[in-house]
mmCIF file of C-alpha atoms and ligand atoms in Angstrom:
data_model
loop_
_atom_site.group_PDB
_atom_site.id
_atom_site.type_symbol
_atom_site.label_atom_id
_atom_site.label_comp_id
_atom_site.label_asym_id
_atom_site.label_seq_id
_atom_site.Cartn_x
_atom_site.Cartn_y
_atom_site.Cartn_z
ATOM 1 C CA TRP A 1 -20.279 63.873 -37.039
ATOM 2 C CA ARG A 2 -19.163 66.398 -34.430
ATOM 3 C CA ASN A 3 -17.589 63.615 -32.336
ATOM 4 C CA MET A 4 -15.774 61.839 -35.136
ATOM 5 C CA PRO A 5 -12.102 62.935 -35.235
ATOM 6 C CA GLU A 6 -11.796 62.276 -38.974
ATOM 7 C CA THR A 7 -14.567 64.778 -39.783
ATOM 8 C CA ALA A 8 -11.985 67.554 -39.510
ATOM 9 C CA LEU A 9 -10.140 65.992 -42.455
ATOM 10 C CA VAL A 10 -13.059 66.159 -44.863
ATOM 11 C CA PRO A 11 -12.617 69.761 -46.125
ATOM 12 C CA GLY A 12 -8.892 69.167 -46.779
ATOM 13 C CA LEU A 13 -9.619 65.867 -48.525
ATOM 14 C CA ILE A 14 -12.204 67.498 -50.762
ATOM 15 C CA ALA A 15 -9.899 70.430 -51.517
ATOM 16 C CA ARG A 16 -7.070 68.114 -52.598
ATOM 17 C CA ALA A 17 -9.218 65.461 -54.284
ATOM 18 C CA GLY A 18 -8.539 66.750 -57.796
ATOM 19 C CA ALA A 19 -4.774 66.822 -57.306
ATOM 20 C CA ARG A 20 -4.814 63.361 -55.728
ATOM 21 C CA ALA A 21 -6.818 61.897 -58.593
ATOM 22 C CA ALA A 22 -4.421 63.472 -61.104
ATOM 23 C CA THR A 23 -1.444 61.964 -59.268
ATOM 24 C CA MET A 24 -3.040 58.518 -59.268
ATOM 25 C CA ILE A 25 -3.803 58.738 -62.978
ATOM 26 C CA GLU A 26 -0.262 59.877 -63.665
ATOM 27 C CA ALA A 27 1.182 57.036 -61.552
ATOM 28 C CA GLY A 28 -0.707 54.536 -63.695
ATOM 29 C CA PRO A 29 -1.852 51.103 -62.656
ATOM 30 C CA GLY A 30 0.149 48.308 -61.133
ATOM 31 C CA VAL A 31 3.439 49.401 -59.603
ATOM 32 C CA ALA A 32 4.194 45.737 -59.024
ATOM 33 C CA ARG A 33 6.607 44.589 -56.379
ATOM 34 C CA LYS A 34 9.899 44.203 -58.152
ATOM 35 C CA ALA A 35 12.116 41.184 -57.866
ATOM 36 C CA SER A 36 14.805 41.730 -55.246
ATOM 37 C CA PRO A 37 17.923 43.252 -56.815
ATOM 38 C CA VAL A 38 20.248 40.710 -55.211
ATOM 39 C CA SER A 39 19.850 37.040 -54.548
ATOM 40 C CA TYR A 40 20.870 35.531 -51.259
ATOM 41 C CA PRO A 41 20.346 32.232 -49.513
ATOM 42 C CA GLU A 42 17.440 31.721 -47.176
ATOM 43 C CA PRO A 43 18.602 31.698 -43.529
ATOM 44 C CA ALA A 44 18.785 28.015 -42.685
ATOM 45 C CA ALA A 45 16.966 27.946 -39.359
ATOM 46 C CA ALA A 46 14.139 30.381 -40.023
ATOM 47 C CA ASP A 47 10.591 29.088 -39.511
ATOM 48 C CA THR A 48 8.773 31.356 -41.925
ATOM 49 C CA GLY A 49 5.326 29.822 -41.467
ATOM 50 C CA THR A 50 4.290 32.162 -38.651
ATOM 51 C CA LEU A 51 4.985 35.767 -37.693
ATOM 52 C CA ALA A 52 6.486 34.540 -34.428
ATOM 53 C CA GLY A 53 8.878 32.325 -36.422
ATOM 54 C CA VAL A 54 9.793 35.223 -38.689
ATOM 55 C CA ALA A 55 10.425 37.422 -35.626
ATOM 56 C CA GLU A 56 12.728 34.728 -34.227
ATOM 57 C CA GLY A 57 14.551 34.557 -37.558
ATOM 58 C CA VAL A 58 14.919 38.347 -37.649
ATOM 59 C CA ARG A 59 16.420 38.310 -34.153
ATOM 60 C CA ALA A 60 18.964 35.691 -35.227
ATOM 61 C CA CYS A 61 19.748 37.347 -38.580
ATOM 62 C CA ARG A 62 23.420 37.851 -39.472
ATOM 63 C CA ARG A 63 23.009 38.434 -43.205
ATOM 64 C CA CYS A 64 24.430 41.950 -43.273
ATOM 65 C CA PRO A 65 26.953 43.776 -41.083
ATOM 66 C CA LEU A 66 24.308 45.905 -39.330
ATOM 67 C CA HIS A 67 23.651 43.209 -36.731
ATOM 68 C CA ALA A 68 27.115 43.565 -35.169
ATOM 69 C CA PRO A 69 26.971 47.020 -33.528
ATOM 70 C CA ALA A 70 23.201 46.921 -32.895
ATOM 71 C CA THR A 71 21.808 45.909 -29.507
ATOM 72 C CA GLN A 72 19.216 43.663 -31.119
ATOM 73 C CA ALA A 73 17.080 43.272 -34.220
ATOM 74 C CA VAL A 74 13.600 44.782 -34.187
ATOM 75 C CA PRO A 75 10.950 42.567 -35.784
ATOM 76 C CA GLY A 76 7.549 43.827 -36.824
ATOM 77 C CA GLU A 77 4.620 43.623 -34.438
ATOM 78 C CA GLY A 78 0.867 43.531 -34.695
ATOM 79 C CA PRO A 79 -2.021 41.139 -35.235
ATOM 80 C CA ALA A 80 -1.606 38.397 -37.836
ATOM 81 C CA ASP A 81 -5.129 38.968 -39.141
ATOM 82 C CA THR A 82 -4.868 42.703 -39.801
ATOM 83 C CA ARG A 83 -5.413 43.964 -43.348
ATOM 84 C CA VAL A 84 -3.050 46.917 -42.982
ATOM 85 C CA MET A 85 0.716 46.789 -42.690
ATOM 86 C CA VAL A 86 2.778 49.901 -41.972
ATOM 87 C CA VAL A 87 6.393 49.968 -43.143
ATOM 88 C CA ALA A 88 8.819 52.557 -41.733
ATOM 89 C CA GLU A 89 12.550 52.797 -42.373
ATOM 90 C CA GLN A 90 14.704 51.190 -39.672
ATOM 91 C CA PRO A 91 14.800 51.130 -35.856
ATOM 92 C CA GLY A 92 16.212 54.194 -34.148
ATOM 93 C CA ASP A 93 18.082 54.417 -30.860
ATOM 94 C CA ALA A 94 15.002 53.816 -28.673
ATOM 95 C CA GLU A 95 13.759 50.913 -30.792
ATOM 96 C CA ASP A 96 17.204 49.290 -30.808
ATOM 97 C CA LEU A 97 17.231 49.333 -27.009
ATOM 98 C CA ALA A 98 13.627 48.199 -26.547
ATOM 99 C CA GLY A 99 13.399 45.718 -29.437
ATOM 100 C CA ARG A 100 10.067 47.192 -30.625
ATOM 101 C CA PRO A 101 9.321 49.243 -33.763
ATOM 102 C CA LEU A 102 8.366 52.933 -33.816
ATOM 103 C CA ILE A 103 8.352 53.702 -30.114
ATOM 104 C CA GLY A 104 10.828 56.625 -30.108
ATOM 105 C CA PRO A 105 10.235 60.259 -31.165
ATOM 106 C CA ALA A 106 9.059 59.339 -34.700
ATOM 107 C CA GLY A 107 6.836 56.674 -33.200
ATOM 108 C CA ARG A 108 5.212 59.246 -30.939
ATOM 109 C CA VAL A 109 4.407 61.400 -33.982
ATOM 110 C CA PHE A 110 2.930 58.316 -35.650
ATOM 111 C CA ASP A 111 0.867 57.435 -32.560
ATOM 112 C CA GLU A 112 -0.469 60.992 -32.284
ATOM 113 C CA ALA A 113 -1.440 60.976 -35.970
ATOM 114 C CA LEU A 114 -3.227 57.630 -35.569
ATOM 115 C CA LYS A 115 -5.132 59.023 -32.608
ATOM 116 C CA ARG A 116 -6.163 62.110 -34.560
ATOM 117 C CA VAL A 117 -7.562 60.047 -37.442
ATOM 118 C CA GLY A 118 -9.220 57.583 -35.089
ATOM 119 C CA LEU A 119 -7.069 54.522 -35.853
ATOM 120 C CA GLU A 120 -5.877 52.041 -33.229
ATOM 121 C CA ARG A 121 -2.243 51.051 -33.477
ATOM 122 C CA SER A 122 -3.159 47.657 -32.041
ATOM 123 C CA GLY A 123 -5.129 47.007 -35.240
ATOM 124 C CA LEU A 124 -2.099 47.496 -37.509
ATOM 125 C CA TYR A 125 1.035 45.497 -38.203
ATOM 126 C CA VAL A 126 3.991 47.870 -37.866
ATOM 127 C CA THR A 127 7.412 46.978 -39.197
ATOM 128 C CA ASN A 128 10.549 48.446 -40.737
ATOM 129 C CA ALA A 129 12.178 47.937 -44.130
ATOM 130 C CA VAL A 130 15.477 47.304 -42.306
ATOM 131 C CA LYS A 131 15.407 45.482 -38.984
ATOM 132 C CA HIS A 132 18.674 46.642 -37.384
ATOM 133 C CA PHE A 133 19.619 50.176 -36.298
ATOM 134 C CA LYS A 134 22.329 51.725 -38.467
ATOM 135 C CA PHE A 135 24.148 54.498 -36.675
ATOM 136 C CA ALA A 136 27.342 56.492 -36.346
ATOM 137 C CA PRO A 137 28.677 56.880 -32.784
ATOM 138 C CA ARG A 138 29.172 60.519 -31.702
ATOM 139 C CA GLY A 139 30.438 60.552 -28.137
ATOM 140 C CA LYS A 140 27.698 58.997 -26.046
ATOM 141 C CA ARG A 141 25.108 59.430 -28.801
ATOM 142 C CA ARG A 142 24.318 57.173 -31.724
ATOM 143 C CA LEU A 143 23.291 59.142 -34.783
ATOM 144 C CA HIS A 144 20.892 57.619 -37.297
ATOM 145 C CA VAL A 145 22.436 56.745 -40.656
ATOM 146 C CA ARG A 146 20.138 55.920 -43.545
ATOM 147 C CA PRO A 147 20.511 52.244 -44.553
ATOM 148 C CA GLY A 148 22.180 51.570 -47.884
ATOM 149 C CA ALA A 149 20.531 49.818 -50.823
ATOM 150 C CA GLY A 150 22.485 46.604 -50.101
ATOM 151 C CA GLU A 151 21.376 46.461 -46.459
ATOM 152 C CA ALA A 152 17.790 47.158 -47.474
ATOM 153 C CA ALA A 153 18.019 44.471 -50.168
ATOM 154 C CA HIS A 154 19.216 41.870 -47.663
ATOM 155 C CA CYS A 155 16.466 42.785 -45.231
ATOM 156 C CA ARG A 156 13.872 42.727 -47.996
ATOM 157 C CA TRP A 157 13.845 38.938 -47.569
ATOM 158 C CA TRP A 158 12.227 39.419 -44.144
ATOM 159 C CA LEU A 159 9.782 42.046 -45.350
ATOM 160 C CA ASP A 160 8.686 39.659 -48.084
ATOM 161 C CA ARG A 161 8.058 36.923 -45.483
ATOM 162 C CA GLU A 162 5.949 39.353 -43.438
ATOM 163 C CA ILE A 163 3.964 40.379 -46.530
ATOM 164 C CA ASP A 164 3.475 36.755 -47.587
ATOM 165 C CA LEU A 165 2.104 35.823 -44.168
ATOM 166 C CA LEU A 166 -0.111 38.854 -43.661
ATOM 167 C CA ARG A 167 -1.403 39.318 -47.231
ATOM 168 C CA PRO A 168 -2.334 42.918 -46.265
ATOM 169 C CA ARG A 169 -4.889 44.736 -48.369
ATOM 170 C CA LEU A 170 -2.911 47.936 -47.784
ATOM 171 C CA ILE A 171 0.783 48.559 -47.178
ATOM 172 C CA VAL A 172 1.421 52.054 -45.828
ATOM 173 C CA ALA A 173 4.934 52.943 -46.980
ATOM 174 C CA MET A 174 6.319 55.778 -44.856
ATOM 175 C CA GLY A 175 9.263 57.433 -46.607
ATOM 176 C CA ALA A 176 11.623 56.598 -49.467
ATOM 177 C CA THR A 177 13.335 53.582 -47.866
ATOM 178 C CA ALA A 178 9.980 51.875 -47.311
ATOM 179 C CA VAL A 179 8.750 52.718 -50.818
ATOM 180 C CA ALA A 180 12.018 51.405 -52.290
ATOM 181 C CA ALA A 181 11.759 48.175 -50.289
ATOM 182 C CA ILE A 182 8.295 47.551 -51.700
ATOM 183 C CA THR A 183 8.585 48.737 -55.287
ATOM 184 C CA GLY A 184 12.318 48.590 -55.987
ATOM 185 C CA HIS A 185 12.705 52.365 -56.236
ATOM 186 C CA GLY A 186 12.037 55.104 -53.711
ATOM 187 C CA ASP A 187 11.645 58.040 -56.062
ATOM 188 C CA GLY A 188 8.663 60.295 -55.966
ATOM 189 C CA VAL A 189 7.505 60.149 -52.344
ATOM 190 C CA THR A 190 6.553 63.814 -52.639
ATOM 191 C CA ARG A 191 4.735 63.214 -55.922
ATOM 192 C CA LEU A 192 3.073 59.955 -54.922
ATOM 193 C CA ARG A 193 2.206 60.656 -51.312
ATOM 194 C CA GLY A 194 -1.483 60.367 -50.603
ATOM 195 C CA SER A 195 -1.957 57.998 -53.552
ATOM 196 C CA ILE A 196 -3.287 54.475 -53.308
ATOM 197 C CA ILE A 197 -1.187 52.509 -55.763
ATOM 198 C CA PRO A 198 -2.184 49.005 -56.845
ATOM 199 C CA LEU A 199 0.478 46.355 -56.261
ATOM 200 C CA ALA A 200 0.587 42.771 -57.446
ATOM 201 C CA ASP A 201 -1.565 40.092 -55.809
ATOM 202 C CA GLY A 202 -4.513 42.298 -54.882
ATOM 203 C CA MET A 203 -2.534 44.498 -52.514
ATOM 204 C CA SER A 204 -2.303 48.275 -52.578
ATOM 205 C CA MET A 205 0.287 50.715 -51.291
ATOM 206 C CA LEU A 206 -0.350 54.073 -49.682
ATOM 207 C CA VAL A 207 2.702 56.299 -49.939
ATOM 208 C CA THR A 208 3.266 58.882 -47.255
ATOM 209 C CA VAL A 209 6.157 60.659 -45.592
ATOM 210 C CA HIS A 210 8.123 59.225 -42.698
ATOM 211 C CA PRO A 211 6.875 60.646 -39.370
ATOM 212 C CA ALA A 212 10.420 61.838 -38.564
ATOM 213 C CA TYR A 213 9.982 64.323 -41.430
ATOM 214 C CA MET A 214 7.563 66.277 -39.253
ATOM 215 C CA LEU A 215 10.206 66.466 -36.519
ATOM 216 C CA ARG A 216 12.776 67.949 -38.883
ATOM 217 C CA LEU A 217 10.614 70.862 -40.047
ATOM 218 C CA THR A 218 11.146 74.148 -38.272
ATOM 219 C CA GLY A 219 8.741 76.633 -39.886
ATOM 220 C CA GLN A 220 5.329 76.848 -38.192
ATOM 221 C CA GLU A 221 3.340 76.982 -41.420
ATOM 222 C CA GLU A 222 5.429 74.252 -43.050
ATOM 223 C CA LYS A 223 4.912 72.057 -39.994
ATOM 224 C CA ARG A 224 1.181 72.701 -39.899
ATOM 225 C CA ARG A 225 0.778 71.811 -43.571
ATOM 226 C CA ALA A 226 2.954 68.683 -43.330
ATOM 227 C CA TRP A 227 0.998 67.517 -40.322
ATOM 228 C CA GLN A 228 -2.324 68.131 -42.053
ATOM 229 C CA ASP A 229 -1.149 66.208 -45.142
ATOM 230 C CA PHE A 230 0.102 63.313 -43.001
ATOM 231 C CA LEU A 231 -3.276 63.114 -41.276
ATOM 232 C CA ALA A 232 -5.044 63.246 -44.624
ATOM 233 C CA ASP A 233 -2.864 60.363 -45.889
ATOM 234 C CA LEU A 234 -3.530 58.226 -42.814
ATOM 235 C CA GLY A 235 -7.200 59.122 -43.113
ATOM 236 C CA LEU A 236 -7.275 56.933 -46.236
ATOM 237 C CA VAL A 237 -6.403 53.760 -44.287
ATOM 238 C CA ARG A 238 -9.681 52.915 -42.574
ATOM 239 C CA PRO A 239 -11.616 51.348 -45.494
ATOM 240 C CA PHE A 240 -8.810 48.814 -45.961
ATOM 241 C CA LEU A 241 -9.103 47.490 -42.415
ATOM 242 C CA ALA A 242 -12.232 45.520 -43.278
ATOM 243 C CA GLY A 243 -12.668 42.760 -45.827
ATOM 244 C CA PRO A 244 -10.749 39.667 -46.795
ATOM 245 C CA ALA A 245 -6.969 39.354 -46.979
ATOM 246 C CA ALA A 246 -5.402 40.116 -50.355
ATOM 247 C CA THR A 247 -5.116 37.113 -52.591
ATOM 248 C CA ALA A 248 -2.909 36.483 -55.585
ATOM 249 C CA GLU A 249 -4.738 36.533 -58.920
ATOM 250 C CA ARG A 250 -4.407 33.209 -60.633
HETATM 251 N N1 LIG B 1 11.853 53.934 -35.483
HETATM 252 C C1 LIG B 1 11.423 52.889 -36.252
HETATM 253 O O1 LIG B 1 11.089 51.817 -35.766
HETATM 254 N N2 LIG B 1 11.403 53.091 -37.567
HETATM 255 C C2 LIG B 1 11.757 54.221 -38.147
HETATM 256 O O2 LIG B 1 11.714 54.297 -39.364
HETATM 257 C C3 LIG B 1 12.186 55.285 -37.315
HETATM 258 C C4 LIG B 1 12.225 55.117 -35.987
#
């Protein structure tokens, strides 16, 4: 027990168990994935039978204007047989340049949190709700701009392909854009965070904050609490890593 990093989380988990259970009861069962709010044609050339094909399709995607100023699209990455998929918001400056998800400052927060709860990033599939960087140029810098509902809706087609191929038992939705991409509305991240919410087809969603949230906080105590809560949320992931892929109920 002394050598297990997650042991440190146990007192906090016990202390917040009542509140978490109440939130889950309040959320109710089955926040099913909603139908996409817009319809759009399937990209003609995309091979959607494999993750590699989907990644190729993402790189070639021209379905919304975000592709034009971006350096490149950033597909998801991770093993095809994982049971846990992590969805963040959109690539940032570093990801846009490297073509890989969550490797910049927010990614470093995420990696540190994974380490603290004893999870290997190589065992997770990590992707974004929106695959191109949206930014506003400010001199030499490119400032992050939150993607709009239309851009997220267009990109949802790719997220759906990733979900269909992976059939994850758990989707970790980090922040409102990710929650909205999965459920159709991004309200209530604060209320729902730390809850395991059943989705359609035997999948579940764990809502948590986006790791960049931790970077924005300035108060020591606020930061400490946010970090502790983020670790507690990620501490719920491990049981989902084992077992069969999620299957649709027929
Ligand atoms: N980088 C990503 O890949 N996703 C985010 O949401 C933020 C930074």
